[in-house]
Amino acid sequence: MTPQGVFEREPVGMAERILADGSSRWPVEAGRYRLVVARACPWAHRSVIVRRLLGLEGAISMGIAGPLHDERSWRFHLDPGDRDPVLGIEYLGEAYRAADPDFDAGITVPALVDVASGQVATNGFADLTKDFSTQWTAHHRPGAPDLYPERHRAEIDEMIDSFYDSVNNGVYRCGFASTQEAYEQAYGELFDRLDALSDHLAGRRYLVGDTITEADVRLWVTLVRFDSAYHGHFKCNRHKLTEMPVLWAYARDLFATPGFGDTTDFVQVKQHYYGVHDSINPSGVVPLGPDLRGWLTPHGRDELGGRPFGDGTPPGPVAEAERVPSIG
């Protein structure tokens, strides 16, 4: 937090990359790493989506921290014995300190943990999903889509940069602002960018090209949480997502696409945001709404054309252990 009351996201503390060419100390190796996520967290959710779309479940196992945490970090309070069944730890912070006993930066999800040593290999969320697309290709499922096509990478990166600070991080800048001026600045930038994205998507199905890309994944994880958390809890209340027709239809289109809605847990989203931010919601009361049935209504976006998976195919059914509650 700056003296002006502006929320600033801290840089991650272990941003090493896992690379296929052996140039990093962490090589690509099936079965070596466990992806630790939390259903509530948008930054983690995008890694869950990409892992599923690319079919990396057999190469990278997944541990799921619960929606609640304290000063000791994300906790595996939904697992038997309150411990991750593979890593054997109660708090994710244990894996960070296994890598660095003096680690004192943010303990964040997603994190890829080296199972044998119990050490966090990386929590570099900025590169993680791109690396799933480009470094883990030997372990992609047959028919995996190209979420980061080389011919569109510059455009995808430019698009991501256009909404990272104003939308992905912008909702947090609204919610955690400690001065009126900082809040109003973040609020204005958030809705200005959402208006621009709405205009961009009015006549096209996806953000870049005619298929789902990394850019869509990154925008969508914020949109899907908008009405359940950001509109009320973070005071992003000019409009609900359901009151922004283009973005609402775009979000419903992706929600109906395998990999998106079937990895979304609205219950845990609300439990997290309303349950851990004491300074914003000191009572800890979790709202019952909104009504989620609208997510299942027709979106009409297929009339715009496009091919969700390009030359690829949809992923298969979600593994039983990774299913989320249905809203239908």
XYZ file of C-alpha atoms in Angstrom:
328
model
C 0.000 0.000 0.000
C 1.434 3.364 -0.996
C 1.211 6.482 1.207
C -1.531 7.648 -1.169
C -3.661 4.614 -0.291
C -3.047 2.778 -3.572
C -2.945 -1.017 -3.430
C 0.192 -2.443 -5.053
C 0.601 -6.155 -5.661
C 3.894 -7.497 -4.361
C 6.152 -9.311 -6.828
C 6.250 -13.071 -6.419
C 9.224 -14.465 -4.534
C 10.022 -17.596 -6.554
C 9.539 -16.793 -10.198
C 11.865 -19.414 -11.672
C 10.512 -21.136 -14.755
C 10.209 -24.833 -15.546
C 11.669 -25.213 -19.028
C 11.816 -28.027 -21.550
C 15.346 -27.271 -22.829
C 17.029 -27.946 -19.491
C 18.266 -24.371 -19.106
C 16.665 -23.974 -15.688
C 17.277 -26.035 -12.581
C 13.686 -27.227 -12.810
C 13.194 -29.397 -15.923
C 9.894 -30.381 -17.477
C 9.207 -33.863 -16.134
C 5.868 -35.650 -15.909
C 4.924 -36.616 -12.365
C 7.568 -34.466 -10.733
C 5.475 -31.459 -9.730
C 2.235 -30.819 -7.906
C 0.222 -27.759 -8.853
C -1.143 -26.218 -5.658
C -4.152 -23.990 -6.228
C -7.162 -22.564 -4.439
C -10.537 -22.584 -6.155
C -11.223 -19.085 -4.872
C -8.160 -17.414 -6.387
C -8.375 -16.055 -9.957
C -4.614 -16.269 -10.480
C -4.728 -19.961 -9.539
C -7.948 -20.589 -11.460
C -6.366 -19.704 -14.759
C -3.711 -22.405 -14.206
C -6.488 -24.913 -13.469
C -8.269 -24.001 -16.717
C -5.153 -24.226 -18.879
C -4.043 -27.502 -17.270
C -7.442 -28.985 -18.088
C -7.687 -27.607 -21.629
C -4.233 -28.954 -22.494
C -4.817 -32.306 -20.808
C -1.915 -32.026 -18.371
C -3.729 -33.781 -15.524
C -1.654 -36.945 -15.995
C 1.632 -35.028 -16.017
C 0.954 -32.537 -13.207
C -1.094 -33.540 -10.169
C -3.153 -30.909 -8.386
C -3.520 -30.077 -4.707
C -6.377 -27.821 -3.653
C -6.041 -25.505 -0.674
C -9.284 -24.488 0.976
C -10.810 -21.024 0.669
C -9.772 -19.890 4.162
C -6.309 -18.988 5.333
C -4.593 -17.013 8.052
C -1.209 -15.412 8.668
C 0.373 -18.857 8.230
C -0.787 -19.030 4.594
C -3.158 -21.127 2.501
C -4.248 -24.248 4.346
C -5.384 -27.670 3.136
C -8.411 -27.636 5.421
C -10.631 -29.544 2.976
C -8.377 -32.610 2.876
C -8.525 -35.510 5.356
C -6.494 -34.623 8.418
C -6.128 -31.065 7.095
C -3.093 -32.109 5.064
C -2.401 -32.381 1.362
C -2.448 -36.132 0.650
C 0.647 -36.029 -1.583
C 2.837 -33.363 0.015
C 1.800 -34.181 3.568
C 1.738 -30.523 4.603
C -0.925 -28.547 6.420
C 0.051 -25.089 5.150
C 1.455 -24.155 1.756
C 4.011 -22.012 3.562
C 5.780 -25.224 4.573
C 6.699 -25.840 0.928
C 7.986 -22.290 0.544
C 10.180 -22.627 3.637
C 11.417 -26.011 2.414
C 12.807 -24.131 -0.584
C 14.027 -21.165 1.461
C 13.978 -21.292 5.295
C 14.169 -17.488 5.377
C 11.374 -16.888 2.850
C 9.367 -13.841 3.921
C 7.556 -12.753 0.738
C 3.944 -13.535 -0.105
C 2.875 -17.174 0.039
C 0.704 -17.334 -3.036
C -1.150 -19.714 -5.307
C -0.642 -21.085 -7.853
C 2.600 -22.755 -6.919
C 4.321 -25.725 -8.516
C 5.900 -27.880 -5.834
C 8.648 -30.428 -6.458
C 7.079 -33.504 -4.866
C 10.291 -35.353 -3.958
C 11.869 -32.447 -2.086
C 8.669 -30.719 -0.989
C 10.076 -27.418 -2.243
C 8.234 -24.771 -4.215
C 9.823 -24.687 -7.669
C 7.935 -21.621 -8.873
C 5.029 -19.362 -8.041
C 5.563 -17.237 -11.139
C 1.940 -16.878 -12.184
C 2.810 -14.475 -14.994
C 4.613 -17.197 -16.963
C 3.096 -20.390 -15.587
C 0.189 -20.859 -17.979
C 2.174 -19.687 -20.993
C 4.776 -22.301 -20.077
C 2.070 -24.954 -19.819
C 1.329 -24.118 -23.464
C 4.896 -23.832 -24.755
C 7.155 -25.933 -22.498
C 4.922 -28.907 -21.681
C 3.903 -29.755 -25.256
C 5.301 -33.298 -25.015
C 2.657 -33.997 -22.370
C -0.343 -32.309 -24.006
C -3.343 -34.492 -24.762
C -4.138 -35.363 -28.381
C -6.314 -32.535 -29.685
C -5.075 -29.978 -27.163
C -5.809 -26.442 -28.394
C -3.061 -23.924 -29.050
C -3.802 -21.282 -26.432
C -0.715 -19.223 -27.234
C -0.279 -19.493 -31.022
C 3.032 -18.087 -32.167
C 1.512 -15.945 -34.912
C -0.697 -14.149 -32.389
C 1.633 -13.931 -29.371
C 2.440 -10.250 -29.691
C -1.277 -9.414 -29.964
C -2.167 -11.725 -27.074
C 0.496 -10.154 -24.857
C -0.645 -6.665 -25.801
C -4.238 -7.556 -24.992
C -3.270 -9.075 -21.624
C -1.219 -5.988 -20.767
C -4.185 -3.754 -21.622
C -6.377 -5.191 -18.850
C -3.978 -6.630 -16.265
C -3.624 -3.543 -14.096
C -7.042 -2.022 -14.778
C -9.204 -5.180 -14.568
C -7.403 -8.254 -13.163
C -5.589 -6.183 -10.560
C -7.986 -3.274 -10.825
C -10.727 -4.944 -8.796
C -8.199 -5.366 -5.971
C -7.082 -1.762 -6.342
C -10.716 -0.778 -5.797
C -11.284 -3.138 -2.908
C -8.128 -2.408 -0.947
C -7.828 1.311 -1.648
C -7.506 3.192 1.629
C -8.279 6.676 0.313
C -11.222 7.991 -1.678
C -8.915 9.339 -4.364
C -7.167 5.990 -4.873
C -10.499 4.171 -5.010
C -12.025 6.551 -7.540
C -8.948 6.342 -9.754
C -9.027 2.536 -9.773
C -12.820 2.493 -10.247
C -12.613 4.781 -13.272
C -9.834 2.773 -14.897
C -11.670 -0.504 -14.264
C -14.914 0.494 -15.925
C -13.219 2.424 -18.726
C -11.370 -0.759 -19.661
C -14.453 -2.943 -19.295
C -16.286 -0.578 -21.645
C -13.418 -0.837 -24.148
C -13.396 -4.632 -23.899
C -17.149 -4.671 -24.436
C -16.736 -2.629 -27.610
C -13.939 -4.944 -28.768
C -16.035 -8.071 -28.197
C -19.275 -6.742 -29.630
C -18.557 -8.146 -33.071
C -16.075 -10.898 -32.343
C -16.359 -14.014 -30.218
C -12.886 -14.037 -28.634
C -10.301 -11.438 -27.719
C -7.642 -12.425 -30.272
C -8.236 -14.371 -33.473
C -11.134 -16.784 -33.793
C -10.218 -19.234 -31.007
C -9.848 -19.244 -27.243
C -6.403 -18.014 -26.227
C -4.438 -17.211 -23.093
C -5.984 -13.737 -23.177
C -9.535 -15.079 -22.797
C -8.523 -17.253 -19.857
C -6.963 -14.295 -18.045
C -9.895 -11.944 -18.539
C -12.554 -14.543 -17.791
C -11.320 -15.492 -14.309
C -12.007 -11.913 -13.222
C -15.371 -11.669 -14.966
C -16.683 -14.905 -13.451
C -16.049 -13.532 -9.935
C -17.411 -10.083 -10.630
C -20.950 -10.289 -9.294
C -20.187 -12.817 -6.553
C -17.295 -10.877 -5.044
C -16.043 -7.734 -6.725
C -19.286 -5.830 -7.281
C -20.215 -5.745 -3.612
C -17.188 -6.769 -1.583
C -14.701 -4.634 -3.549
C -17.133 -1.784 -4.311
C -16.887 -2.264 -8.097
C -20.514 -1.300 -8.338
C -21.165 0.892 -11.366
C -22.724 -2.148 -13.004
C -22.954 -5.855 -12.333
C -21.606 -8.171 -14.991
C -25.202 -9.161 -15.708
C -25.860 -5.495 -16.591
C -23.076 -5.358 -19.207
C -24.711 -7.262 -22.094
C -21.688 -8.038 -24.269
C -19.366 -9.072 -21.448
C -22.144 -11.062 -19.767
C -22.818 -13.017 -22.969
C -19.066 -13.508 -23.546
C -18.629 -14.795 -19.997
C -21.580 -17.186 -20.327
C -20.202 -18.502 -23.612
C -16.929 -19.444 -21.939
C -18.707 -20.731 -18.839
C -20.462 -23.259 -21.074
C -17.128 -24.294 -22.616
C -15.440 -27.338 -21.039
C -12.580 -26.185 -18.828
C -14.214 -22.965 -17.651
C -17.525 -23.410 -15.837
C -16.641 -26.945 -14.782
C -13.619 -25.639 -12.833
C -15.489 -22.792 -11.094
C -16.590 -23.081 -7.460
C -18.732 -20.070 -6.563
C -19.171 -21.249 -2.973
C -15.446 -21.213 -2.308
C -15.063 -17.885 -4.107
C -17.484 -16.224 -1.697
C -16.153 -18.057 1.349
C -12.690 -16.744 0.584
C -13.346 -13.116 -0.261
C -15.915 -12.480 2.440
C -14.220 -14.717 4.995
C -10.580 -13.613 5.003
C -10.604 -9.866 4.315
C -11.257 -8.696 7.867
C -10.589 -5.042 7.076
C -13.340 -5.016 4.432
C -15.858 -7.441 5.941
C -15.090 -7.684 9.682
C -18.251 -9.687 10.421
C -17.173 -12.514 8.110
C -20.784 -12.950 6.967
C -20.933 -14.582 3.531
C -23.792 -13.433 1.244
C -26.253 -15.986 -0.095
C -26.560 -14.392 -3.547
C -26.330 -13.813 -6.373
C -28.635 -16.221 -8.162
C -26.324 -18.290 -10.361
C -28.911 -19.740 -12.729
C -28.300 -16.994 -15.260
C -24.961 -18.569 -16.094
C -26.853 -21.407 -17.765
C -29.003 -19.251 -20.045
C -28.389 -19.070 -23.834
C -25.645 -16.623 -24.785
C -26.027 -16.388 -28.571
C -22.308 -15.798 -29.091
C -21.911 -18.770 -31.423
C -23.596 -16.629 -34.091
C -20.341 -14.660 -34.244
C -18.522 -17.714 -35.571
C -15.159 -18.732 -34.267
C -13.876 -22.131 -33.254
C -13.388 -22.447 -29.497
C -10.605 -25.045 -29.718
C -9.323 -24.229 -33.198
C -8.097 -27.422 -34.839
C -8.232 -29.187 -31.474
C -10.990 -30.814 -29.479
C -12.709 -30.219 -26.130
C -11.205 -31.884 -23.055
C -12.884 -34.981 -21.656
C -14.889 -35.194 -18.433
C -13.491 -33.714 -15.236
C -11.819 -36.272 -12.990
C -14.051 -37.247 -10.068
C -11.609 -35.894 -7.474
C -11.516 -32.494 -9.184
C -15.224 -31.866 -9.753
C -16.865 -28.703 -8.489
C -20.487 -28.260 -7.374
C -22.958 -27.905 -10.216
C -25.246 -24.871 -10.374
C -27.789 -26.571 -12.628
